[in-house]
Tab-separated table of C-alpha atoms in Angstrom:
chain	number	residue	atom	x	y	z
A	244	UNK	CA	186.661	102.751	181.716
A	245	UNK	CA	185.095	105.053	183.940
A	246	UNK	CA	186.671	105.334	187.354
A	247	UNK	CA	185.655	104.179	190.557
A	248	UNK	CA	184.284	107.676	191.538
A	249	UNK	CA	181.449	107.490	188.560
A	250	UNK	CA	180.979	104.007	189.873
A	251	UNK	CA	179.777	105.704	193.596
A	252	UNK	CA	177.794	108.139	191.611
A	253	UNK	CA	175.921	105.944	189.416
A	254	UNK	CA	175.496	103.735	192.400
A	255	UNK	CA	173.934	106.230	194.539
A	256	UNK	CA	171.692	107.474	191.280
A	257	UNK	CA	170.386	103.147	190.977
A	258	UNK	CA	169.741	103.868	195.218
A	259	UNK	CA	168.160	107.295	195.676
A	260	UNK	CA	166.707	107.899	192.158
A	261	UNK	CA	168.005	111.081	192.060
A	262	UNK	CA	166.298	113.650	189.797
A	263	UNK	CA	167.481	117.390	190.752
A	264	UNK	CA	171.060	118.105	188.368
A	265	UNK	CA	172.013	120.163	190.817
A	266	UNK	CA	172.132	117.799	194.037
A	267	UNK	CA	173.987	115.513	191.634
A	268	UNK	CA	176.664	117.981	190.686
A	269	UNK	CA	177.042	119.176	194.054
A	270	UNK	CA	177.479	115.302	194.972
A	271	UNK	CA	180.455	114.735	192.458
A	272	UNK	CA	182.493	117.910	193.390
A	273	UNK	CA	182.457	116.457	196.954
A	274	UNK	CA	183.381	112.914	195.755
A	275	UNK	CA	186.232	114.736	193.384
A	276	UNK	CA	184.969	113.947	190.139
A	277	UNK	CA	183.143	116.066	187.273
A	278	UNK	CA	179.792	114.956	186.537
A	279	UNK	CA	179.938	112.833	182.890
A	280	UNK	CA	177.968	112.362	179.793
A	281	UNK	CA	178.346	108.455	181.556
A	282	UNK	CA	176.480	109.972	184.750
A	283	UNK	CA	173.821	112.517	182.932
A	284	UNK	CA	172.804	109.385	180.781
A	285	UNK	CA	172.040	107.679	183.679
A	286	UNK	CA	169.989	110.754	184.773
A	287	UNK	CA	168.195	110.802	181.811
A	288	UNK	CA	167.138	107.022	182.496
A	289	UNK	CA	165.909	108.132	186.252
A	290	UNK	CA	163.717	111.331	184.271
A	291	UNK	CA	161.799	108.361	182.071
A	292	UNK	CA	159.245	107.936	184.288
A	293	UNK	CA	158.942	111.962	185.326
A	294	UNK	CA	157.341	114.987	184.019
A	295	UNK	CA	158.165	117.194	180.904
A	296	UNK	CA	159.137	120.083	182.770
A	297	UNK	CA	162.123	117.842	185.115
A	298	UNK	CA	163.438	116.451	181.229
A	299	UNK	CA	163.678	119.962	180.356
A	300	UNK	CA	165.482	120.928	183.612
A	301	UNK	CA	168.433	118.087	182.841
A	302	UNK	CA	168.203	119.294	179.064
A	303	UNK	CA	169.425	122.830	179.856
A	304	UNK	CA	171.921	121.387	182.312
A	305	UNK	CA	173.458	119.082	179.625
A	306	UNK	CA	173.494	121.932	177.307
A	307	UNK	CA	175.360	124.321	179.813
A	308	UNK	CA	177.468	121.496	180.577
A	309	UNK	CA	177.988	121.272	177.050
A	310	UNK	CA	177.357	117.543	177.061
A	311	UNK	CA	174.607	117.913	174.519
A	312	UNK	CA	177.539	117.754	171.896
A	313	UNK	CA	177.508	113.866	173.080
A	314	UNK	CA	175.306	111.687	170.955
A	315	UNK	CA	174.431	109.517	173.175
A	316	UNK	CA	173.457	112.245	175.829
A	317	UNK	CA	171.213	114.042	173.029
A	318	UNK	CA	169.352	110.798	171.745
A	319	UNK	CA	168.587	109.769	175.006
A	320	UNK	CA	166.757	113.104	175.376
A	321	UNK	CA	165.351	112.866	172.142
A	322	UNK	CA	163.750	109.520	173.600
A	323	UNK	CA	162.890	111.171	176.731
A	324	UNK	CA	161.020	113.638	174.858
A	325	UNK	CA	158.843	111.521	172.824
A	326	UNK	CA	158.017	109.209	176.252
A	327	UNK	CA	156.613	112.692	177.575
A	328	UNK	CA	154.752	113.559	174.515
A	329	UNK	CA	156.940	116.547	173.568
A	330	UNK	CA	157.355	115.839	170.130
A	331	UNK	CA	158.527	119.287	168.885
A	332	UNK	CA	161.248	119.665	171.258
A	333	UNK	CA	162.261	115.959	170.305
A	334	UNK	CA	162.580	117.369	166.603
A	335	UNK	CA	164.411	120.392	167.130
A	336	UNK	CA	167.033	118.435	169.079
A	337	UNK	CA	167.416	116.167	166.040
A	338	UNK	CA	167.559	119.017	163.544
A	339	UNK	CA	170.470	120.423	165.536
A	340	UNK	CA	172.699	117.749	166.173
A	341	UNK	CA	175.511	117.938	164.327
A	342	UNK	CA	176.533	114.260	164.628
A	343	UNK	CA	173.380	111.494	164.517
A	344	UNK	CA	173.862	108.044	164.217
A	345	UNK	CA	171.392	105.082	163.523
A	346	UNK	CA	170.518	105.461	167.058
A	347	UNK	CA	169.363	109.125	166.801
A	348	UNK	CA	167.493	108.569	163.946
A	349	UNK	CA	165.465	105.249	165.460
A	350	UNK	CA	164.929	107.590	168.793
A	351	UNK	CA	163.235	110.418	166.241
A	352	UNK	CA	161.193	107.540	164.441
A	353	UNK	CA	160.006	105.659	168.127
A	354	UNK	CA	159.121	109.500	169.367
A	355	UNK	CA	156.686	109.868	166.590
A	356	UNK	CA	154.893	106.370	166.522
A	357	UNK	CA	154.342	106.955	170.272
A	358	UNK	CA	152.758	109.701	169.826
A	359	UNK	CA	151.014	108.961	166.624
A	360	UNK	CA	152.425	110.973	164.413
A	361	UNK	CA	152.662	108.531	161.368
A	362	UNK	CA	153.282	110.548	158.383
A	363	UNK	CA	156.312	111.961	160.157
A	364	UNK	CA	157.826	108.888	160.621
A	365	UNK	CA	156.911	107.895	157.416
A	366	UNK	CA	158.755	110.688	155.927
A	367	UNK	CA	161.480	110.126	157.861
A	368	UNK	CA	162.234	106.466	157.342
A	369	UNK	CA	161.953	107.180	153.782
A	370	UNK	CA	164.633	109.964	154.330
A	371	UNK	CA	166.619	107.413	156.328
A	372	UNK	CA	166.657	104.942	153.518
A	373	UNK	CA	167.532	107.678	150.732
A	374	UNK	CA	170.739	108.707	152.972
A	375	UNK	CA	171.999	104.556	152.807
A	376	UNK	CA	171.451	104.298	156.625
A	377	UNK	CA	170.871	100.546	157.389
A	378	UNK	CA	167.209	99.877	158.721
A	379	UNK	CA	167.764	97.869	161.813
A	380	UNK	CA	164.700	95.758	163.934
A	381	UNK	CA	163.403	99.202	165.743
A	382	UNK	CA	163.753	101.092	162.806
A	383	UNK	CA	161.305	98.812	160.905
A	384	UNK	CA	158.705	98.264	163.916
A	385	UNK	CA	158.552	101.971	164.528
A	386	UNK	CA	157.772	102.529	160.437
A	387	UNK	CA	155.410	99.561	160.498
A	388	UNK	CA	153.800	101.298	163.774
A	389	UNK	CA	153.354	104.475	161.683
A	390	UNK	CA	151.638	102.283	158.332
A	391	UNK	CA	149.136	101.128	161.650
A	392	UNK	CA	148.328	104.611	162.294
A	393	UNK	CA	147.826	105.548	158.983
A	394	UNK	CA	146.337	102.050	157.790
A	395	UNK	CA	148.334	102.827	154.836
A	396	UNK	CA	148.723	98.871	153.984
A	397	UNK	CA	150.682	98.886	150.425
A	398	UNK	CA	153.865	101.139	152.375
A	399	UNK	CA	153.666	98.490	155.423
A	400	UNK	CA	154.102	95.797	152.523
A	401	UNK	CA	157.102	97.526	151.008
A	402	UNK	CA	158.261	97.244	154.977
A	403	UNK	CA	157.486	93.762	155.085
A	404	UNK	CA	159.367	93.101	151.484
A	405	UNK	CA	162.427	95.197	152.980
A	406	UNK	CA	162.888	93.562	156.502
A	407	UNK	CA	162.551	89.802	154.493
A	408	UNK	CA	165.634	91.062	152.304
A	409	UNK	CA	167.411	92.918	155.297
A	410	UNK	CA	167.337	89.236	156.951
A	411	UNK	CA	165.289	90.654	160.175
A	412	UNK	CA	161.749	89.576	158.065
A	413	UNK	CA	161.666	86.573	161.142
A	414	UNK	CA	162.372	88.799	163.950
A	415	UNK	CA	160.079	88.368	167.079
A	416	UNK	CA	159.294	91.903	167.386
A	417	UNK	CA	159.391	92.932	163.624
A	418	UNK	CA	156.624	89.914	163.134
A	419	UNK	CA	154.511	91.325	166.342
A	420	UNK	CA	154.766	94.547	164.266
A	421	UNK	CA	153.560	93.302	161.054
A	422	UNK	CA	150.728	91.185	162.863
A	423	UNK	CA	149.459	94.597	164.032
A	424	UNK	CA	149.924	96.673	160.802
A	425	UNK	CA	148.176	93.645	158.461
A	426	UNK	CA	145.175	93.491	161.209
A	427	UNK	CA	144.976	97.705	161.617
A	428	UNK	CA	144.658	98.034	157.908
A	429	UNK	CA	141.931	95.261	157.674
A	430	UNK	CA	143.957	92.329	155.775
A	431	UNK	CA	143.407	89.864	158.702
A	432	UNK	CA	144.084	87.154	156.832
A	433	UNK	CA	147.690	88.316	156.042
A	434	UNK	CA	147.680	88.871	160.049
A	435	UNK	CA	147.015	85.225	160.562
A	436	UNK	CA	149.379	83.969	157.904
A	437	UNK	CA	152.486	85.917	159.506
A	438	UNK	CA	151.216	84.330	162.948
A	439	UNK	CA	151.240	80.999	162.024
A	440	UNK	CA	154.292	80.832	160.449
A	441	UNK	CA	156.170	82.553	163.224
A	442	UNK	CA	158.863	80.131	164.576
A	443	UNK	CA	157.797	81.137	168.625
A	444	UNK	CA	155.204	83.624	169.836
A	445	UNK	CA	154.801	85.489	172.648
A	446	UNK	CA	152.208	87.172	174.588
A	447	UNK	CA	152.504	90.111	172.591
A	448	UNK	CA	151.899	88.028	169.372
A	449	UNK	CA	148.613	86.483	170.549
A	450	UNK	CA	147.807	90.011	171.822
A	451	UNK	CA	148.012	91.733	167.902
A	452	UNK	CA	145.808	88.831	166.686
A	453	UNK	CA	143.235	89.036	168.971
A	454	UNK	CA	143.043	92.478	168.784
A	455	UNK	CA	142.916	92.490	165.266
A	456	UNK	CA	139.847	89.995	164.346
A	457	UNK	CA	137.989	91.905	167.467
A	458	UNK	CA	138.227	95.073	165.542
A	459	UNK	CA	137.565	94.200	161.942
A	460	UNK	CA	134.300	92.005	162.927
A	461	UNK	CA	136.221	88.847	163.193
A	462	UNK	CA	134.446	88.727	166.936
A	463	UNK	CA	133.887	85.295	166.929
A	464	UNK	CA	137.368	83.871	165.951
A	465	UNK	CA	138.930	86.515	168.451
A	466	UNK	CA	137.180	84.325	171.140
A	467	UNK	CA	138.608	81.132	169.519
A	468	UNK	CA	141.849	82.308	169.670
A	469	UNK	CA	141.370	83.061	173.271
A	470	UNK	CA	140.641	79.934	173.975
A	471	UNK	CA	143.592	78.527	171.821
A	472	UNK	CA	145.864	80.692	173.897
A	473	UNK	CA	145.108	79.267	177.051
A	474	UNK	CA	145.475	75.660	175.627
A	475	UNK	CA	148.818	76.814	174.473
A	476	UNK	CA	149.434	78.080	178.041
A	477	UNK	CA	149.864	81.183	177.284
A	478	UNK	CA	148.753	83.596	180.284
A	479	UNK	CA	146.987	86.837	179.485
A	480	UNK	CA	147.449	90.235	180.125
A	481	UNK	CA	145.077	92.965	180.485
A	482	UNK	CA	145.702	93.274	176.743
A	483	UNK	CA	144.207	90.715	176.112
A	484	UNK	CA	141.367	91.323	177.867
A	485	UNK	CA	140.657	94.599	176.226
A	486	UNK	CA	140.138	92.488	172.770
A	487	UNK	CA	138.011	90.013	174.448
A	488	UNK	CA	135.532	92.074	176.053
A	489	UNK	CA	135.455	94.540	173.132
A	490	UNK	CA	133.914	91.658	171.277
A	491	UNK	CA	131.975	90.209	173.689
A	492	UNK	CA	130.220	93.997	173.767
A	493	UNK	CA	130.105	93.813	170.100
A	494	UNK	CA	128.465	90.341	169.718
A	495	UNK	CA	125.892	91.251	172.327
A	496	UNK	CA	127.673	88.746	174.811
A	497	UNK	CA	126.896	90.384	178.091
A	498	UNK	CA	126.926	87.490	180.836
A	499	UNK	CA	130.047	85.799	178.880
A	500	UNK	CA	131.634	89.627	178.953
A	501	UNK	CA	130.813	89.338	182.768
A	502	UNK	CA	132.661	86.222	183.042
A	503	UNK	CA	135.873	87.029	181.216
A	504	UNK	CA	135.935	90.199	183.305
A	505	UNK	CA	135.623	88.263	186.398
A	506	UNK	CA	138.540	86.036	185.397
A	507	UNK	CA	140.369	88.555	184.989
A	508	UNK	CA	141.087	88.856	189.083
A	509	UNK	CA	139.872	85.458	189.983
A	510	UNK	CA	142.150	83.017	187.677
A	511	UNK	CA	144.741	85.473	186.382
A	512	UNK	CA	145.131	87.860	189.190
A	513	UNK	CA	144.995	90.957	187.160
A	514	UNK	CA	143.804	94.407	188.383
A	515	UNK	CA	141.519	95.572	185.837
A	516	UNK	CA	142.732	99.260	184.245
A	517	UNK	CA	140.246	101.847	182.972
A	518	UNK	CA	140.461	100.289	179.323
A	519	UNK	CA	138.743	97.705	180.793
A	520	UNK	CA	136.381	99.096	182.865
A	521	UNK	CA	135.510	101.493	179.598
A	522	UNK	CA	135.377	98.441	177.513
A	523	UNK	CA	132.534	96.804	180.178
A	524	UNK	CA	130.563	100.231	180.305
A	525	UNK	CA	130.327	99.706	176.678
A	526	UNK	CA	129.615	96.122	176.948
A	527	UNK	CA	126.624	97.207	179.000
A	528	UNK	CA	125.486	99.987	176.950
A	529	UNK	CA	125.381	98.216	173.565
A	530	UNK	CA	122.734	95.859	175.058
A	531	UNK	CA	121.002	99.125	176.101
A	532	UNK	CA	121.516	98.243	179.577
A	533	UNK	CA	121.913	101.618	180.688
A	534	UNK	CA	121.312	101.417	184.791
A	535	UNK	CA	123.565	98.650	184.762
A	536	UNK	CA	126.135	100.698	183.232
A	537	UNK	CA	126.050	103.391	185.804
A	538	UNK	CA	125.759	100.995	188.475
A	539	UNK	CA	128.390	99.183	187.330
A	540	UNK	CA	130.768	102.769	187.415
A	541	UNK	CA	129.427	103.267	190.933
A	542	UNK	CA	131.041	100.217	191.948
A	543	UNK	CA	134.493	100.545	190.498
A	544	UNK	CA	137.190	100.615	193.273
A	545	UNK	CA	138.506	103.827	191.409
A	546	UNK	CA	137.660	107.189	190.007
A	547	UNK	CA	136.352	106.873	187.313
A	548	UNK	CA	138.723	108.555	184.225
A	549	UNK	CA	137.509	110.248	180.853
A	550	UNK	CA	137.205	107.253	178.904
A	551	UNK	CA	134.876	105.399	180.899
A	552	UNK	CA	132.377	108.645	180.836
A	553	UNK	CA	132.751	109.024	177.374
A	554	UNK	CA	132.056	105.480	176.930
A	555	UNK	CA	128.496	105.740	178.887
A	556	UNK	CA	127.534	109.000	176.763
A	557	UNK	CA	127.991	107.606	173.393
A	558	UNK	CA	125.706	104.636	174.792
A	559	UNK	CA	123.031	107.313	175.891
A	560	UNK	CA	123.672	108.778	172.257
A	561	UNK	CA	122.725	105.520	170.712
A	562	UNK	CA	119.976	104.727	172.767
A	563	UNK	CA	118.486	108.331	173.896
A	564	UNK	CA	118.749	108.602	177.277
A	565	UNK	CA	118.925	112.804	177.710
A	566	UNK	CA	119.532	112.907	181.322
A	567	UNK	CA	122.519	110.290	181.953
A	568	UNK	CA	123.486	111.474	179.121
A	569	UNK	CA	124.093	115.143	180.484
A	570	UNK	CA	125.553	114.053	183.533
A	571	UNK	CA	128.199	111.983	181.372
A	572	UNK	CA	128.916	115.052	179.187
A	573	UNK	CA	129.416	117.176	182.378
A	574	UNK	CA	132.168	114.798	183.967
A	575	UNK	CA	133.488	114.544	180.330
A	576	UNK	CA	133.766	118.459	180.535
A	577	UNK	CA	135.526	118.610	184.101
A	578	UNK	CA	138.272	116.583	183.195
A	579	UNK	CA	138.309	118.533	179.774
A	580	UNK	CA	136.798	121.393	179.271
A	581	UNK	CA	137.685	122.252	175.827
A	582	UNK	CA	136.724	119.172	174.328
A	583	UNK	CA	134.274	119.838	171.834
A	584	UNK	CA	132.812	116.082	171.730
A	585	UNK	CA	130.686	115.922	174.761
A	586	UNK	CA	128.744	119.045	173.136
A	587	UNK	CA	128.250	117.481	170.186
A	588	UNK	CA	127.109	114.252	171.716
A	589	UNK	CA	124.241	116.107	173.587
A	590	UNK	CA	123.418	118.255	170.499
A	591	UNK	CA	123.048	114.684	168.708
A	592	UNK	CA	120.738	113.671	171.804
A	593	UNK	CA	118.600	116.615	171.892
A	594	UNK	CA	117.948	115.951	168.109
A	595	UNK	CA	116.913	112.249	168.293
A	596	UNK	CA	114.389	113.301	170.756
A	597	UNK	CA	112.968	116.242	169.052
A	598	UNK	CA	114.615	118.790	171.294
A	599	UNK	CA	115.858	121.094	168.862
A	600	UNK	CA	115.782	123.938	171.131
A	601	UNK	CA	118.287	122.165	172.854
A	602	UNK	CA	120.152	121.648	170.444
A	603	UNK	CA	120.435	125.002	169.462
A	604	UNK	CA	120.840	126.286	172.839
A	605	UNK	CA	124.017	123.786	173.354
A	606	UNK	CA	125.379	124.978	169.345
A	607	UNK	CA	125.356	128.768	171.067
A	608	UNK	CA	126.807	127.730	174.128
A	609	UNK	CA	129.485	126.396	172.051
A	610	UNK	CA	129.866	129.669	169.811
A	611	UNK	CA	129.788	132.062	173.115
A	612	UNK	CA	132.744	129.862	174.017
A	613	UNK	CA	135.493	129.196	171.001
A	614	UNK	CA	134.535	125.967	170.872
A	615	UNK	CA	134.905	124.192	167.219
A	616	UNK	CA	133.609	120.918	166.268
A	617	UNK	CA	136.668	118.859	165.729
A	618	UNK	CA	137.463	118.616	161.589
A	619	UNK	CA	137.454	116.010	159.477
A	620	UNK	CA	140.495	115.049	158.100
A	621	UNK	CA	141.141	112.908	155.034
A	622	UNK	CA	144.914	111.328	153.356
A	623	UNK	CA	145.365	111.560	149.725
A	624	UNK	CA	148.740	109.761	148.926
A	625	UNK	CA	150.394	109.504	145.361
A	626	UNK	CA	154.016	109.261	144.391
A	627	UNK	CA	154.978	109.186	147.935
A	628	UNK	CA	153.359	111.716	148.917
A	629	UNK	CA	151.007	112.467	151.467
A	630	UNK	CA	148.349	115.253	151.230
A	631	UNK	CA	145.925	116.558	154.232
A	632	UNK	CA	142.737	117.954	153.717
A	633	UNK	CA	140.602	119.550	156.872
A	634	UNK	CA	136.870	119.145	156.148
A	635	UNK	CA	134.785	121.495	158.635
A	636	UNK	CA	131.887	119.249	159.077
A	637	UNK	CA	129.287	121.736	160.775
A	638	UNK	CA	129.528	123.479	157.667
A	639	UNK	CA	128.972	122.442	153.681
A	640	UNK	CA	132.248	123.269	152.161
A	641	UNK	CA	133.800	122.343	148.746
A	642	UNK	CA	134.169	118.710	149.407
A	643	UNK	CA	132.464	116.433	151.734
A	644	UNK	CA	133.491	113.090	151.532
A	645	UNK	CA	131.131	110.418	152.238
A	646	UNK	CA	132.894	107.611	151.450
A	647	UNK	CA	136.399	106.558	149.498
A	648	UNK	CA	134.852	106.890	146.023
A	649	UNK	CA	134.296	110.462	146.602
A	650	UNK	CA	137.692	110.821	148.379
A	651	UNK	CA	139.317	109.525	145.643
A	652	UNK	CA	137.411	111.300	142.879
A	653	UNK	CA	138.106	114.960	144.908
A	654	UNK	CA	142.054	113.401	144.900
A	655	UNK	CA	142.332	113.186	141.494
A	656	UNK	CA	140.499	116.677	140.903
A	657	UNK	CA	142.457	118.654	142.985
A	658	UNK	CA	145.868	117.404	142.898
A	659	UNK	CA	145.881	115.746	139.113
A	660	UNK	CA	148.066	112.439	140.369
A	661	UNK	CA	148.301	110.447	137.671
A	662	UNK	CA	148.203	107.038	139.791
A	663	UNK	CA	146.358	107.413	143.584
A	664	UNK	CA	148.234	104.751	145.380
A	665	UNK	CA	146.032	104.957	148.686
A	666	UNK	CA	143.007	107.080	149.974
A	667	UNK	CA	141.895	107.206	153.790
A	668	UNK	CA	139.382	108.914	155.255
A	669	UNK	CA	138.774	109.335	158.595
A	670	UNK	CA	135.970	112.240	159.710
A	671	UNK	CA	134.297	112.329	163.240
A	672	UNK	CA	130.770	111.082	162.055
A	673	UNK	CA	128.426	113.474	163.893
A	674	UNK	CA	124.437	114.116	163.429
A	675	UNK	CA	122.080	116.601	163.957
C-alpha cells in the first residue's frame, strides 16, 4: 500500500493537474517522500490530453529516474504515445522493454489502430498469437480495427472465429468491433446479422450500422435505422449524425439533410463539429448548390477547418466552378501547404474547362516547388503476407491498376503466390 504521503501527492496531481516533472519532484522532497512509479503513472494520465513534446519531457524523467524499468510506467507511455500520434517512439519503447506483459502488447496494438497503421497491428497480433499470449477483448477490437483499415475481410473472420472460441465472441465491444469491420469491408449483411443477434446494444452499436449501410450505398436503410433508433430510445450522438447526413447528401436529400442538421441542436442539444458541417457542405454541393454552400460556411459560428474547404473544392471539381474553386484550394493550402491535393484538384478544374494552360501552369508550380502527387498504393496478401506496391500515377509505370482483376493478375506475376488470399487497391483517382 502506498503511504499516506503518495496519497497527498496524487491528491494534489487529481486538483492542480500538474504537468511539469519537475514541480512534482520538488513537491515530494518537501512532503518527504520520493516520487513513485505509483505517482509518474498518474502523471502520465494528466499528459493524455497534452502535447507530444510534454509526453516526451515525463519520458526522459522516468528514464533518469529509472522508472522506465516498471512495466506499467513504460506501457502507459507506450499508450501515451500512440494518443499523440507518435507511433515510432511508441515502437521503440516496446522493442526495448525487457519485461512486456499482455498489457504492453494491447498498448502497441491500440497505438497502431489509432493511428491507422493496420498491417502493423496485423503483424503483430499474429506475432502475439505465435508466442501463446492469450488474446483478451482489446486485443481483438484493436486487430478487428486494423482488418477495418485494411478491409481485409477473410483475417477479420479468422478474428471473429477466434473471439467465438476464446468465449469473448458476445462481448459488447468485441461485437461493436465486428459490426464495423463486416460494414468497412462491404459484407453489410454480416453487419446486420451480428447486430441483431447482440443480447443489448448501445449507442456505439447503432452508430457502426448506420455508418456502415451509409457508406456502401445502403442510404436508404441507414435512414430506417435512424428512425428505428429513436423508437428504441436510443439518443444520438454527433456520430450518428455524420452517417445520416452523409446519406442524405448522397441520395440528393437536401431539405431532409437540412432538417436532421437542425435537430441536431433543437431536439438533441448537440453542437455540431466540423464533420458535420463538412458533411452539409457536401450535402449542398452534390445538388450543385454551390452559393448555398459558401453561404452556408459564412454562417458557421466557427472557423472554418481543412475538411470543410476541401469538401467545397471537390464540389467545384465535380461541377466546374474555377473561381470558388481557387479560393477553396488557397485556404486548403494555408492550413497545409504541402499538400499536394488542392493542386491537383485545380489542375483537374482547369482541364474540364479547357484551360490547359492552367493546368500546366499549376503542374510547374508544383515542380518549382517539390511537390509530388500523392502515390497510389495497392495490398497484395498471400500466405500471410502482406506486400506494398507505390504506383506514381502522374506517370505510366510498369503497372497501373485499374481495377482488382488487374491487381490481382500483376500479384500473381510478380510475386508467383500460389493462392492470392486478398487484393485491395486503393489509388487517389485523379484526372487531367
Amino acid at each position: 500500500m502506498e503511504p499516506p504521503l503518495h496519497d497527498h501527492l496524487s491528491s494534489y496531481l487529481k486538483r492542480r493537474a500538474t504537468t511539469d516533472p519537475r514541480a512534482v519532484h520538488g513537491l515530494s522532497l518537501k512532503l518527504g517522500c520520493l516520487v513513485s512509479t505509483f505517482l509518474c503513472n498518474h502523471l502520465l494520465c494528466a499528459y493524455v490530453s497534452r502535447t507530444i513534446s510534454n509526453g516526451k519531457e515525463i519520458h526522459c524523467y522516468t528514464v533518469r529516474s529509472r522508472f522506465i524499468s516498471d512495466v506499467s510506467t513504460a506501457n502507459a507511455i507506450i499508450s501515451l504515445y500512440g494518443r499523440c500520434g507518435d507511433v515510432k517512439s511508441a515502437d521503440r519503447l516496446f522493442q526495448q522493454m525487457r519485461d512486456k506483459d499482455i498489457i504492453s502488447w494491447t498498448a502497441l496494438l491500440t497505438c497502431y489502430g489509432q493511428n491507422d497503421c493496420g498491417e502493423e497491428a496485423l503483424i503483430l497480433f499474429r506475432r502475439m498469437l505465435r508466442e501463446g499470449l492469450s488474446a483478451p477483448v482489446f486485443s481483438v477490437t484493436g486487430a478487428l480495427r486494423a482488418c477495418s483499415i485494411l478491409t481485409n475481410l477473410q483475417m477479420g473472420q479468422q478474428i471473429h472465429s477466434k473471439a467465438v472460441k476464446s468465449g469473448i465472441g458476445d462481448n459488447l465491444s468485441v461485437e461493436n468491433s465486428l459490426i464495423t469491420m463486416y460494414a468497412k469491408c462491404g459484407n453489410v449483411d454480416f453487419a446486420l446479422k451480428v447486430f441483431f443477434l447482440m443480447p443489448e446494444r448501445n449507442i456505439v452499436s447503432w452508430n457502426a450500422l448506420i455508418n456502415g449501410f451509409s457508406q456502401h450505398g445502403h442510404e436508404n436503410e441507414a435512414l430506417k435505422l435512424f428512425v428505428l433508433m429513436q423508437e428504441e430510445g436510443i439518443k444520438p450522438d454527433d456520430y450518428t449524425f455524420t452517417g445520416i447526413l452523409a446519406s442524405c447528401s448522397r441520395m440528393g436529400l437536401v431539405e431532409e439533410g437540412c432538417e436532421y442538421f437542425e435537430q441536431m441542436s433543437t431536439e438533441y442539444e448537440l453542437e455540431p463539429k466540423m464533420e458535420q458541417y463538412a458533411c452539409m457542405v457536401d450535402l449542398f454541393g452534390r445538388a450543385g448548390r454551390l452559393n448555398d454552400a459558401i453561404e452556408f460556411i459564412d454562417a458557421m459560428p466557427c472557423e472554418p477547418d481543412r475538411l470543410v474547404w476541401e469538401t467545397l473544392l471537390t464540389s467545384c471539381k465535380v461541377h466546374g466552378y474555377v473561381e470558388l474553386g481557387r479560393f477553396a484550394a488557397k485556404k486548403v493550402l494555408e492550413m497545409r501547404p504541402e499538400d499536394p491535393s488542392p493542386y491537383v484538384s485545380l489542375a483537374s478544374i482547369h482541364a474540364s474547362m479547357g484551360m490547359w494552360d492552367r493546368k500546366a501552369h499549376i503542374r510547374t508550380m508544383m515542380r518549382d516547388q517539390g511537390i509530388r502527387k500523392d502515390t497510389g498504393m495497392s495490398w497484395v496478401e498471400a500466405q500471410e503476407q502482406i506486400s506494398e506496391d507505390r504506383v506514381d500515377m502522374l506517370q505510366v509505370g510498369e503497372f497501373e491498376a485499374k481495377d482488382e482483376q488487374t491487381g490481382l493478375e500483376y500479384g500473381l506475376k510478380k510475386y508467383a503466390f500460389r493462392t492470392i488470399k486478398a487484393i485491395s487497391t486503393k489509388f487517389h483517382q485523379c484526372q487531367g
